[in-house]
Amino acid sequence: MAPTLTLKSGTSWPDAWRRCLAVAPEAFRDDRVLNLWNGAWQEDGRVLPAVSPVDGSPIAGPPRLDGTTAHRAVCAALDQHRAWRHLPLEERRARVAATLDALAEHRGLLALLLVWEIGKPWRLAQADVDRAIDGVRWYVDGIEPMLDGRAPLDGPVSNIASWNYPMSVLVHAVLVQALAGNAVIAKTPTDGGVACLTLACALAAREGIPVTLVSGSGGELSQALVRAPEIGCVSFVGGRDTGAAVATAVADLGKRHVLEQEGLNTWGIWNHSDWDALTAVIPKLFDYGKQRCTAYPRFVVQRHLFDAFLAAYLPAVRTLRVGHPLAVEHPDDPYPELDFGPVINSAKAKELQDQVADAIERGAVPLHRATPDGARFLPGQDTSAYVQPVTLLNPPSSSPLHHAEPFGPVDTIVLVDTEAELLAAMNASNGALVATLSTDDRATYDRLAPHIRAFKVGHGTPRSRGDRDELFGGLGASWRGAFVGGDLLVRAVTRGPEGERLPGNFPEYQLLP
């Protein structure tokens, strides 16, 4: 009989909220968070209700601004930008470094907010905070040569990012952009992360970083955050549908931009025999329920290796640990070790479950469907946002699972007989951020990898977004605008020599670094 679980001591949402009120009373109220613009915390915007994906309980919702107020915030950010861009680099560096020290001091609270707001297991929530801090420190320590001969943009950088990595993607980008001499604007993701971002921005604002944090619907705020003439650069992380609208707007306006969009990242298996290595990596590919831009939801497998692939894959996927990220046997036990908790909300869970059911009805073969029997839940808790791992063979071409990233713990497998079929299946989404090809023969990898439409291609190992000096981008429809990572992130948000062509994927050219 499984033991009855309880919430780890001191980790409830009310506990986290009380800590936020104590750490940053300027940014939090008893019943809401505030927007940050014009250098002050503003009690404006219409607060929407929100619930935690962890157990469906109420948490802080975003205080959504209207378009007119958002444009006022952008104009105020331009004033901040004009002052900040002339601040000596040493002063900017000192303020960003002080912000990192403050983030490190409150690492545990930031991670706990991520658990409740977006359902990250404790290990991954801490990693998100740590990657933000450590990544920006790398820039603080080595920024001088990256800025040699370069100047800040003419206006602030507007950041619109998805909910899955508030710290290591959004806060990381904001602090590097500020270090490079720009005022920064961030829109809180609609689906989660508002309290974590509010706390992080409060700590940055205390150190004098010119940061604006606003909430609102993308459609209502796009005129201000994307199209406004005051904006110097738009940095977007999200899906292709929304990204396409942003790409059209920035292209029409000739505005500097970085648009990271989704793609179907694939893992190919061709003349491969190191099955132990594959078994070892499968659970890691399910980190955070594959809710990552660099997740691998598609395996393309050589048909005559399919039995060996299944023998390596199925035992590994059956070891996955799912459940409430804070549920323990005794209140003082360590945090549970989980591969993932909930997906971002119950609507997403239903969408995935409906897509799986539809694909099976249309001919996909279910190879693995986990049950919630072994999952770690509190007695009677809401589990509507949890999706157990699923693996399908040959999803039909009419299914979204055939050509799009599911952004959840759903794997699909496609069988192929020729190298041409392998490449076609690996390139099903017209571009991706990462891909991997497992093959014993290095010459085969070297011959096939250049034809895989992904920015990074691994040889038998997964690729990731990367940190510090590792570059990042996408090919095809998965990316628009300047590539980032290393010095490219600084180049993307600064002006260089007259006529400079940034490495990136632009309407008029593509330049690989």
Short mmCIF file of C-alpha atoms in Angstrom, two decimals:
data_model
loop_
_atom_site.label_atom_id
_atom_site.label_comp_id
_atom_site.label_asym_id
_atom_site.label_seq_id
_atom_site.Cartn_x
_atom_site.Cartn_y
_atom_site.Cartn_z
CA MET A 1 0.00 0.00 0.00
CA ALA A 2 1.41 3.38 -1.01
CA PRO A 3 2.07 5.80 1.89
CA THR A 4 -0.20 8.80 2.38
CA LEU A 5 1.64 11.94 1.29
CA THR A 6 1.59 15.43 2.75
CA LEU A 7 2.86 18.86 1.72
CA LYS A 8 6.49 19.55 2.59
CA SER A 9 6.73 21.88 5.56
CA GLY A 10 6.97 25.59 4.76
CA THR A 11 6.26 25.21 1.04
CA SER A 12 2.58 26.10 0.75
CA TRP A 13 1.49 28.94 -1.53
CA PRO A 14 0.48 31.09 1.47
CA ASP A 15 3.95 30.48 2.91
CA ALA A 16 5.56 31.61 -0.36
CA TRP A 17 3.29 34.66 -0.59
CA ARG A 18 4.11 35.77 2.97
CA ARG A 19 7.79 35.56 2.10
CA CYS A 20 7.24 37.69 -1.01
CA LEU A 21 5.45 40.35 1.06
CA ALA A 22 8.38 40.39 3.49
CA VAL A 23 11.12 40.48 0.84
CA ALA A 24 9.55 42.97 -1.62
CA PRO A 25 6.64 44.80 -0.01
CA GLU A 26 6.85 47.49 -2.69
CA ALA A 27 5.83 45.00 -5.40
CA PHE A 28 3.30 42.78 -3.60
CA ARG A 29 0.00 43.44 -1.89
CA ASP A 30 -2.04 41.03 0.20
CA ASP A 31 -4.24 40.19 -2.78
CA ARG A 32 -2.18 40.96 -5.91
CA VAL A 33 1.11 41.82 -7.57
CA LEU A 34 1.78 45.23 -9.11
CA ASN A 35 3.01 46.38 -12.51
CA LEU A 36 6.37 48.16 -12.69
CA TRP A 37 6.68 51.14 -15.02
CA ASN A 38 7.97 54.70 -15.00
CA GLY A 39 10.36 53.60 -12.25
CA ALA A 40 7.55 52.85 -9.77
CA TRP A 41 5.24 50.02 -8.79
CA GLN A 42 1.75 50.76 -10.06
CA GLU A 43 -1.48 49.40 -8.63
CA ASP A 44 -3.19 49.33 -12.02
CA GLY A 45 -4.48 46.72 -14.42
CA ARG A 46 -7.37 44.30 -14.15
CA VAL A 47 -6.34 41.32 -12.04
CA LEU A 48 -7.45 38.00 -13.52
CA PRO A 49 -7.97 34.91 -11.37
CA ALA A 50 -5.37 32.18 -11.68
CA VAL A 51 -4.85 28.68 -10.31
CA SER A 52 -1.75 26.59 -9.80
CA PRO A 53 -1.27 23.69 -12.21
CA VAL A 54 0.09 21.74 -9.24
CA ASP A 55 -3.28 21.26 -7.50
CA GLY A 56 -5.78 23.73 -8.96
CA SER A 57 -5.62 26.04 -5.93
CA PRO A 58 -5.84 29.85 -6.35
CA ILE A 59 -2.59 31.81 -6.87
CA ALA A 60 -1.73 35.34 -8.00
CA GLY A 61 -3.08 36.33 -11.38
CA PRO A 62 -1.59 38.88 -13.81
CA PRO A 63 -2.71 42.53 -13.43
CA ARG A 64 -3.53 43.11 -17.10
CA LEU A 65 -3.05 46.60 -18.54
CA ASP A 66 -4.92 48.11 -21.45
CA GLY A 67 -3.10 49.21 -24.59
CA THR A 68 -3.13 52.91 -23.71
CA THR A 69 -1.47 52.37 -20.33
CA ALA A 70 1.04 49.98 -21.87
CA HIS A 71 2.06 52.67 -24.35
CA ARG A 72 2.56 55.13 -21.50
CA ALA A 73 4.84 52.52 -19.90
CA VAL A 74 6.81 52.20 -23.15
CA CYS A 75 7.26 55.99 -23.38
CA ALA A 76 8.51 56.05 -19.78
CA ALA A 77 10.92 53.21 -20.61
CA LEU A 78 12.32 55.31 -23.46
CA ASP A 79 13.10 58.10 -21.00
CA GLN A 80 14.86 55.56 -18.76
CA HIS A 81 16.74 54.23 -21.78
CA ARG A 82 18.07 57.65 -22.76
CA ALA A 83 19.55 58.08 -19.29
CA TRP A 84 20.80 54.52 -18.81
CA ARG A 85 22.60 54.24 -22.14
CA HIS A 86 25.02 57.00 -21.07
CA LEU A 87 25.83 55.41 -17.72
CA PRO A 88 29.46 54.16 -17.67
CA LEU A 89 29.85 50.43 -18.21
CA GLU A 90 31.44 49.94 -14.80
CA GLU A 91 28.35 51.39 -13.13
CA ARG A 92 26.02 49.19 -15.18
CA ARG A 93 28.18 46.18 -14.38
CA ALA A 94 28.09 46.93 -10.64
CA ARG A 95 24.31 47.25 -10.62
CA VAL A 96 23.76 44.03 -12.54
CA ALA A 97 26.23 42.19 -10.29
CA ALA A 98 24.37 43.45 -7.21
CA THR A 99 21.12 42.20 -8.73
CA LEU A 100 22.65 38.75 -9.20
CA ASP A 101 23.73 38.70 -5.57
CA ALA A 102 20.16 39.54 -4.53
CA LEU A 103 18.71 36.82 -6.78
CA ALA A 104 21.16 34.31 -5.29
CA GLU A 105 20.12 35.34 -1.77
CA HIS A 106 16.48 34.61 -2.57
CA ARG A 107 17.11 31.58 -4.79
CA GLY A 108 14.90 29.27 -2.74
CA LEU A 109 11.87 31.57 -2.82
CA LEU A 110 12.20 32.17 -6.56
CA ALA A 111 12.35 28.41 -7.12
CA LEU A 112 9.33 27.79 -4.87
CA LEU A 113 7.30 30.33 -6.85
CA LEU A 114 8.22 28.48 -10.06
CA VAL A 115 6.97 25.23 -8.55
CA TRP A 116 3.55 26.67 -7.75
CA GLU A 117 3.15 28.90 -10.81
CA ILE A 118 4.35 26.64 -13.62
CA GLY A 119 4.61 23.21 -11.98
CA LYS A 120 8.37 22.68 -12.13
CA PRO A 121 9.81 19.98 -9.86
CA TRP A 122 12.14 21.43 -7.24
CA ARG A 123 15.36 20.30 -8.94
CA LEU A 124 14.39 21.91 -12.24
CA ALA A 125 13.04 25.07 -10.58
CA GLN A 126 16.36 25.59 -8.83
CA ALA A 127 18.20 24.92 -12.08
CA ASP A 128 16.14 27.62 -13.83
CA VAL A 129 17.16 30.18 -11.20
CA ASP A 130 20.80 29.06 -11.18
CA ARG A 131 21.13 29.18 -14.96
CA ALA A 132 19.90 32.76 -14.95
CA ILE A 133 22.35 33.84 -12.27
CA ASP A 134 25.37 31.91 -13.54
CA GLY A 135 24.69 32.83 -17.17
CA VAL A 136 24.51 36.56 -16.52
CA ARG A 137 27.65 36.42 -14.33
CA TRP A 138 29.51 35.12 -17.36
CA TYR A 139 28.54 38.29 -19.23
CA VAL A 140 29.36 40.53 -16.25
CA ASP A 141 32.85 39.06 -16.12
CA GLY A 142 33.57 39.32 -19.86
CA ILE A 143 31.43 42.10 -21.28
CA GLU A 144 34.17 44.56 -22.35
CA PRO A 145 35.30 42.88 -25.59
CA MET A 146 31.68 42.12 -26.51
CA LEU A 147 30.87 45.85 -26.40
CA ASP A 148 34.03 47.03 -28.16
CA GLY A 149 32.97 49.35 -30.99
CA ARG A 150 29.29 48.94 -30.18
CA ALA A 151 26.61 51.20 -28.70
CA PRO A 152 23.18 50.69 -27.11
CA LEU A 153 20.12 50.77 -29.33
CA ASP A 154 18.03 53.90 -29.84
CA GLY A 155 15.19 52.56 -27.70
CA PRO A 156 14.44 49.93 -25.04
CA VAL A 157 14.28 46.19 -25.69
CA SER A 158 10.78 44.68 -25.46
CA ASN A 159 10.70 41.09 -24.20
CA ILE A 160 7.73 38.78 -24.77
CA ALA A 161 8.46 35.24 -23.62
CA SER A 162 6.64 32.01 -22.95
CA TRP A 163 5.98 30.79 -19.41
CA ASN A 164 8.28 27.78 -19.23
CA TYR A 165 11.61 29.43 -18.32
CA PRO A 166 10.93 32.76 -16.56
CA MET A 167 14.40 32.99 -15.04
CA SER A 168 16.93 31.32 -17.34
CA VAL A 169 15.38 32.77 -20.52
CA LEU A 170 13.50 35.97 -19.65
CA VAL A 171 15.35 37.36 -16.62
CA HIS A 172 18.67 36.26 -18.14
CA ALA A 173 17.95 38.15 -21.36
CA VAL A 174 16.68 41.26 -19.54
CA LEU A 175 19.81 41.58 -17.39
CA VAL A 176 22.22 41.06 -20.30
CA GLN A 177 20.30 43.61 -22.37
CA ALA A 178 20.57 46.11 -19.49
CA LEU A 179 24.27 45.37 -19.04
CA ALA A 180 24.72 46.22 -22.74
CA GLY A 181 23.22 49.67 -22.12
CA ASN A 182 19.49 49.28 -22.81
CA ALA A 183 16.41 49.88 -20.73
CA VAL A 184 14.28 46.74 -20.78
CA ILE A 185 10.58 45.92 -20.88
CA ALA A 186 9.19 42.49 -20.00
CA LYS A 187 5.65 41.23 -20.42
CA THR A 188 4.64 38.58 -17.92
CA PRO A 189 3.56 35.37 -19.68
CA THR A 190 -0.20 34.91 -19.71
CA ASP A 191 -0.03 31.33 -18.44
CA GLY A 192 2.22 31.66 -15.39
CA GLY A 193 5.28 33.06 -13.65
CA VAL A 194 3.96 36.48 -12.64
CA ALA A 195 5.00 36.29 -8.96
CA CYS A 196 8.46 34.92 -9.73
CA LEU A 197 9.08 37.64 -12.32
CA THR A 198 7.70 40.31 -10.02
CA LEU A 199 10.12 39.32 -7.27
CA ALA A 200 13.07 39.15 -9.68
CA CYS A 201 12.24 42.57 -11.16
CA ALA A 202 11.78 44.07 -7.68
CA LEU A 203 15.29 42.96 -6.77
CA ALA A 204 16.64 44.40 -10.04
CA ALA A 205 14.76 47.69 -9.69
CA ARG A 206 16.21 48.19 -6.20
CA GLU A 207 19.68 48.17 -7.76
CA GLY A 208 18.66 50.81 -10.29
CA ILE A 209 18.19 48.53 -13.31
CA PRO A 210 15.77 50.31 -15.73
CA VAL A 211 13.26 47.48 -15.96
CA THR A 212 9.57 47.70 -16.84
CA LEU A 213 7.28 44.74 -16.03
CA VAL A 214 3.73 44.72 -17.35
CA SER A 215 0.94 42.19 -17.80
CA GLY A 216 -1.73 41.96 -20.46
CA SER A 217 -3.00 40.06 -23.47
CA GLY A 218 -0.62 39.82 -26.40
CA GLY A 219 -3.25 41.12 -28.80
CA GLU A 220 -4.05 44.17 -26.71
CA LEU A 221 -0.45 45.07 -25.91
CA SER A 222 1.20 44.27 -29.25
CA GLN A 223 0.68 47.80 -30.56
CA ALA A 224 2.75 49.12 -27.64
CA LEU A 225 5.26 46.31 -27.07
CA VAL A 226 5.92 45.39 -30.72
CA ARG A 227 4.88 48.21 -33.03
CA ALA A 228 5.57 51.34 -30.96
CA PRO A 229 8.29 53.52 -32.55
CA GLU A 230 9.93 53.91 -29.16
CA ILE A 231 10.90 50.20 -29.10
CA GLY A 232 14.48 49.53 -30.20
CA CYS A 233 14.27 45.73 -30.41
CA VAL A 234 11.65 43.02 -29.94
CA SER A 235 12.71 39.75 -28.32
CA PHE A 236 10.04 37.04 -28.56
CA VAL A 237 9.99 33.41 -27.38
CA GLY A 238 6.87 31.41 -28.15
CA GLY A 239 4.82 29.53 -30.71
CA ARG A 240 4.71 29.94 -34.46
CA ASP A 241 1.19 31.34 -34.70
CA THR A 242 1.87 34.29 -32.42
CA GLY A 243 5.44 34.55 -33.66
CA ALA A 244 4.28 34.90 -37.25
CA ALA A 245 2.21 37.96 -36.36
CA VAL A 246 5.16 39.50 -34.51
CA ALA A 247 7.49 38.67 -37.40
CA THR A 248 5.19 40.41 -39.87
CA ALA A 249 5.01 43.50 -37.67
CA VAL A 250 8.75 43.86 -37.12
CA ALA A 251 9.52 43.15 -40.77
CA ASP A 252 7.08 45.85 -41.88
CA LEU A 253 8.67 48.32 -39.48
CA GLY A 254 12.28 47.31 -40.14
CA LYS A 255 12.73 46.83 -36.39
CA ARG A 256 15.57 44.88 -34.76
CA HIS A 257 14.21 41.53 -33.57
CA VAL A 258 14.92 38.12 -32.05
CA LEU A 259 12.04 35.67 -32.53
CA GLU A 260 12.52 32.17 -31.14
CA GLN A 261 9.67 29.95 -32.34
CA GLU A 262 8.77 26.32 -31.91
CA GLY A 263 9.78 23.46 -34.17
CA LEU A 264 9.46 19.69 -34.07
CA ASN A 265 12.85 18.63 -32.70
CA THR A 266 13.63 15.08 -33.86
CA TRP A 267 15.94 12.24 -32.86
CA GLY A 268 16.98 9.96 -35.72
CA ILE A 269 18.14 6.34 -35.35
CA TRP A 270 20.12 4.95 -38.29
CA ASN A 271 22.59 2.01 -38.31
CA HIS A 272 22.90 2.36 -34.54
CA SER A 273 23.85 -0.21 -31.88
CA ASP A 274 24.70 1.61 -28.62
CA TRP A 275 21.34 0.99 -27.02
CA ASP A 276 22.58 1.37 -23.44
CA ALA A 277 23.42 5.01 -24.16
CA LEU A 278 19.92 5.60 -25.54
CA THR A 279 18.27 3.94 -22.53
CA ALA A 280 20.25 6.20 -20.20
CA VAL A 281 19.20 9.42 -21.94
CA ILE A 282 15.45 8.72 -22.43
CA PRO A 283 14.32 9.80 -18.92
CA LYS A 284 16.32 13.03 -19.20
CA LEU A 285 14.44 13.89 -22.39
CA PHE A 286 11.23 13.99 -20.31
CA ASP A 287 12.51 16.68 -17.94
CA TYR A 288 9.67 19.09 -17.13
CA GLY A 289 7.29 16.94 -19.16
CA LYS A 290 8.93 17.98 -22.44
CA GLN A 291 7.66 21.54 -21.94
CA ARG A 292 10.92 22.93 -23.34
CA CYS A 293 11.74 24.51 -26.66
CA THR A 294 14.60 22.00 -27.00
CA ALA A 295 12.58 18.88 -26.08
CA TYR A 296 12.66 15.87 -28.41
CA PRO A 297 9.09 14.59 -28.95
CA ARG A 298 9.75 12.70 -32.22
CA PHE A 299 11.93 9.64 -32.88
CA VAL A 300 12.60 8.66 -36.50
CA VAL A 301 13.72 5.05 -36.47
CA GLN A 302 15.17 2.78 -39.16
CA ARG A 303 12.56 0.06 -39.57
CA HIS A 304 14.84 -2.97 -39.13
CA LEU A 305 16.10 -1.49 -35.83
CA PHE A 306 12.62 -0.95 -34.40
CA ASP A 307 12.63 -4.02 -32.14
CA ALA A 308 16.02 -3.08 -30.67
CA PHE A 309 14.87 0.52 -30.25
CA LEU A 310 11.77 -0.56 -28.31
CA ALA A 311 13.86 -2.83 -26.09
CA ALA A 312 15.96 0.19 -25.15
CA TYR A 313 13.17 2.78 -25.02
CA LEU A 314 10.29 1.11 -23.19
CA PRO A 315 12.13 0.10 -19.98
CA ALA A 316 13.45 3.65 -19.69
CA VAL A 317 10.12 5.40 -20.21
CA ARG A 318 8.53 3.13 -17.62
CA THR A 319 10.87 4.53 -14.94
CA LEU A 320 9.53 8.09 -15.19
CA ARG A 321 8.47 9.66 -11.90
CA VAL A 322 5.43 11.97 -12.02
CA GLY A 323 3.50 13.76 -9.31
CA HIS A 324 2.96 16.75 -7.04
CA PRO A 325 6.36 18.52 -6.81
CA LEU A 326 6.00 19.19 -3.07
CA ALA A 327 4.36 15.94 -1.86
CA VAL A 328 6.42 14.00 0.70
CA GLU A 329 5.83 11.21 3.19
CA HIS A 330 6.86 13.32 6.20
CA PRO A 331 6.77 17.15 6.40
CA ASP A 332 10.55 17.47 6.86
CA ASP A 333 11.54 15.01 4.13
CA PRO A 334 13.69 16.26 1.23
CA TYR A 335 11.91 17.46 -1.89
CA PRO A 336 10.74 14.53 -4.03
CA GLU A 337 12.85 13.50 -7.01
CA LEU A 338 10.53 13.77 -10.02
CA ASP A 339 10.99 13.90 -13.77
CA PHE A 340 7.98 16.16 -14.12
CA GLY A 341 4.80 17.35 -12.48
CA PRO A 342 1.78 18.89 -14.21
CA VAL A 343 1.65 20.51 -17.61
CA ILE A 344 0.96 24.24 -17.54
CA ASN A 345 -2.81 23.98 -17.02
CA SER A 346 -5.79 21.65 -17.23
CA ALA A 347 -6.79 23.01 -20.65
CA LYS A 348 -3.41 21.97 -22.06
CA ALA A 349 -3.75 18.56 -20.43
CA LYS A 350 -7.13 18.05 -22.08
CA GLU A 351 -5.78 19.22 -25.44
CA LEU A 352 -2.98 16.65 -25.29
CA GLN A 353 -5.30 13.87 -24.19
CA ASP A 354 -7.73 14.72 -27.00
CA GLN A 355 -4.92 14.77 -29.57
CA VAL A 356 -3.69 11.37 -28.42
CA ALA A 357 -7.19 9.89 -28.53
CA ASP A 358 -7.83 11.35 -31.99
CA ALA A 359 -4.49 10.09 -33.33
CA ILE A 360 -5.23 6.56 -32.10
CA GLU A 361 -8.71 6.67 -33.58
CA ARG A 362 -7.13 7.63 -36.92
CA GLY A 363 -4.63 4.79 -36.86
CA ALA A 364 -1.71 5.61 -34.55
CA VAL A 365 -0.52 2.63 -32.50
CA PRO A 366 -0.20 3.18 -28.72
CA LEU A 367 3.10 1.66 -27.62
CA HIS A 368 3.12 3.00 -24.08
CA ARG A 369 0.46 4.66 -21.93
CA ALA A 370 1.34 5.18 -18.27
CA THR A 371 -1.37 5.22 -15.63
CA PRO A 372 -1.56 7.53 -12.60
CA ASP A 373 -1.43 4.55 -10.22
CA GLY A 374 2.22 5.10 -9.33
CA ALA A 375 2.14 8.90 -9.37
CA ARG A 376 2.79 10.86 -6.18
CA PHE A 377 -0.31 12.89 -5.27
CA LEU A 378 -1.77 14.34 -2.11
CA PRO A 379 -5.05 12.80 -0.92
CA GLY A 380 -7.96 14.27 -2.88
CA GLN A 381 -5.90 16.84 -4.78
CA ASP A 382 -6.95 18.20 -8.18
CA THR A 383 -4.95 16.30 -10.82
CA SER A 384 -6.60 17.76 -13.94
CA ALA A 385 -3.33 19.31 -15.20
CA TYR A 386 -1.35 16.07 -15.08
CA VAL A 387 -0.65 14.00 -18.20
CA GLN A 388 0.97 10.60 -17.92
CA PRO A 389 3.65 9.70 -20.50
CA VAL A 390 2.35 8.43 -23.84
CA THR A 391 4.17 6.99 -26.85
CA LEU A 392 2.50 6.57 -30.25
CA LEU A 393 3.73 4.86 -33.39
CA ASN A 394 3.04 6.49 -36.75
CA PRO A 395 0.65 9.35 -35.93
CA PRO A 396 -1.52 10.03 -38.99
CA SER A 397 -0.65 12.98 -41.19
CA SER A 398 -3.98 14.59 -40.28
CA SER A 399 -3.00 14.74 -36.60
CA PRO A 400 -1.22 17.75 -35.05
CA LEU A 401 1.09 15.19 -33.43
CA HIS A 402 2.44 14.36 -36.88
CA HIS A 403 3.90 17.77 -37.68
CA ALA A 404 3.82 20.02 -34.57
CA GLU A 405 5.48 20.05 -31.18
CA PRO A 406 3.03 18.75 -28.54
CA PHE A 407 4.75 20.59 -25.65
CA GLY A 408 3.91 17.80 -23.24
CA PRO A 409 4.97 14.23 -22.33
CA VAL A 410 3.87 12.69 -25.64
CA ASP A 411 6.41 10.92 -27.84
CA THR A 412 5.76 9.87 -31.41
CA ILE A 413 7.76 7.40 -33.49
CA VAL A 414 7.99 7.26 -37.27
CA LEU A 415 9.58 4.32 -39.10
CA VAL A 416 11.67 4.80 -42.26
CA ASP A 417 13.51 2.59 -44.72
CA THR A 418 15.85 4.93 -46.60
CA GLU A 419 18.10 7.85 -45.80
CA ALA A 420 15.86 10.10 -47.88
CA GLU A 421 12.86 9.08 -45.77
CA LEU A 422 14.90 9.63 -42.62
CA LEU A 423 15.75 13.22 -43.59
CA ALA A 424 12.22 13.98 -44.76
CA ALA A 425 10.76 12.77 -41.46
CA MET A 426 13.35 14.66 -39.42
CA ASN A 427 12.52 17.85 -41.33
CA ALA A 428 8.74 17.52 -40.99
CA SER A 429 8.20 20.94 -39.38
CA ASN A 430 10.21 23.12 -41.78
CA GLY A 431 12.95 23.92 -39.33
CA ALA A 432 13.80 23.22 -35.72
CA LEU A 433 16.03 24.43 -32.93
CA VAL A 434 17.81 21.14 -32.21
CA ALA A 435 18.04 17.60 -33.54
CA THR A 436 20.10 14.47 -32.91
CA LEU A 437 21.21 11.60 -35.12
CA SER A 438 22.33 8.34 -33.48
CA THR A 439 24.49 6.33 -35.85
CA ASP A 440 27.59 4.23 -35.26
CA ASP A 441 29.40 5.55 -38.32
CA ARG A 442 30.83 9.05 -37.98
CA ALA A 443 31.06 9.40 -41.75
CA THR A 444 27.33 8.72 -42.02
CA TYR A 445 26.62 11.39 -39.42
CA ASP A 446 28.87 13.90 -41.18
CA ARG A 447 27.12 13.21 -44.48
CA LEU A 448 23.52 13.40 -43.19
CA ALA A 449 23.70 16.06 -40.46
CA PRO A 450 24.06 19.05 -42.82
CA HIS A 451 20.71 18.09 -44.39
CA ILE A 452 18.84 18.16 -41.07
CA ARG A 453 17.07 21.51 -40.75
CA ALA A 454 18.03 22.31 -37.16
CA PHE A 455 20.36 24.95 -35.75
CA LYS A 456 22.17 22.40 -33.58
CA VAL A 457 22.54 18.71 -34.45
CA GLY A 458 23.98 16.26 -31.93
CA HIS A 459 25.73 12.98 -32.70
CA GLY A 460 23.97 10.55 -30.36
CA THR A 461 23.60 13.18 -27.64
CA PRO A 462 20.88 15.76 -27.00
CA ARG A 463 21.48 19.43 -27.72
CA SER A 464 20.16 22.25 -25.58
CA ARG A 465 19.64 25.99 -25.70
CA GLY A 466 23.04 26.40 -24.09
CA ASP A 467 24.62 28.85 -21.70
CA ARG A 468 27.40 31.39 -21.70
CA ASP A 469 29.39 31.19 -24.96
CA GLU A 470 27.15 28.63 -26.69
CA LEU A 471 25.28 30.15 -29.62
CA PHE A 472 21.60 29.54 -30.24
CA GLY A 473 19.14 29.96 -33.07
CA GLY A 474 16.87 28.04 -35.37
CA LEU A 475 16.51 27.16 -39.03
CA GLY A 476 13.46 27.51 -41.25
CA ALA A 477 10.27 28.68 -39.56
CA SER A 478 11.65 28.02 -36.06
CA TRP A 479 13.51 31.34 -35.90
CA ARG A 480 13.30 34.88 -37.20
CA GLY A 481 15.83 37.63 -36.66
CA ALA A 482 19.18 37.68 -34.89
CA PHE A 483 20.76 34.58 -33.38
CA VAL A 484 21.76 34.78 -29.71
CA GLY A 485 24.07 33.17 -27.15
CA GLY A 486 27.61 34.27 -26.32
CA ASP A 487 28.59 37.56 -27.89
CA LEU A 488 25.73 37.23 -30.39
CA LEU A 489 23.24 38.10 -27.64
CA VAL A 490 25.08 41.38 -27.04
CA ARG A 491 25.38 42.08 -30.77
CA ALA A 492 21.63 41.51 -31.18
CA VAL A 493 20.82 44.37 -28.77
CA THR A 494 23.55 46.86 -29.69
CA ARG A 495 24.54 48.87 -32.77
CA GLY A 496 27.78 48.05 -34.55
CA PRO A 497 29.56 49.42 -37.60
CA GLU A 498 27.56 50.98 -40.42
CA GLY A 499 26.19 48.30 -42.73
CA GLU A 500 26.72 45.47 -40.24
CA ARG A 501 24.86 42.23 -41.00
CA LEU A 502 23.98 40.33 -37.84
CA PRO A 503 24.08 36.52 -37.93
CA GLY A 504 20.48 35.42 -38.08
CA ASN A 505 17.49 34.48 -40.17
CA PHE A 506 16.09 37.65 -41.76
CA PRO A 507 13.60 38.19 -44.61
CA GLU A 508 16.35 39.51 -46.87
CA TYR A 509 19.18 37.15 -45.87
CA GLN A 510 20.28 34.25 -43.69
CA LEU A 511 23.74 34.42 -42.14
CA LEU A 512 24.99 31.51 -40.04
CA PRO A 513 27.62 32.33 -37.39
#
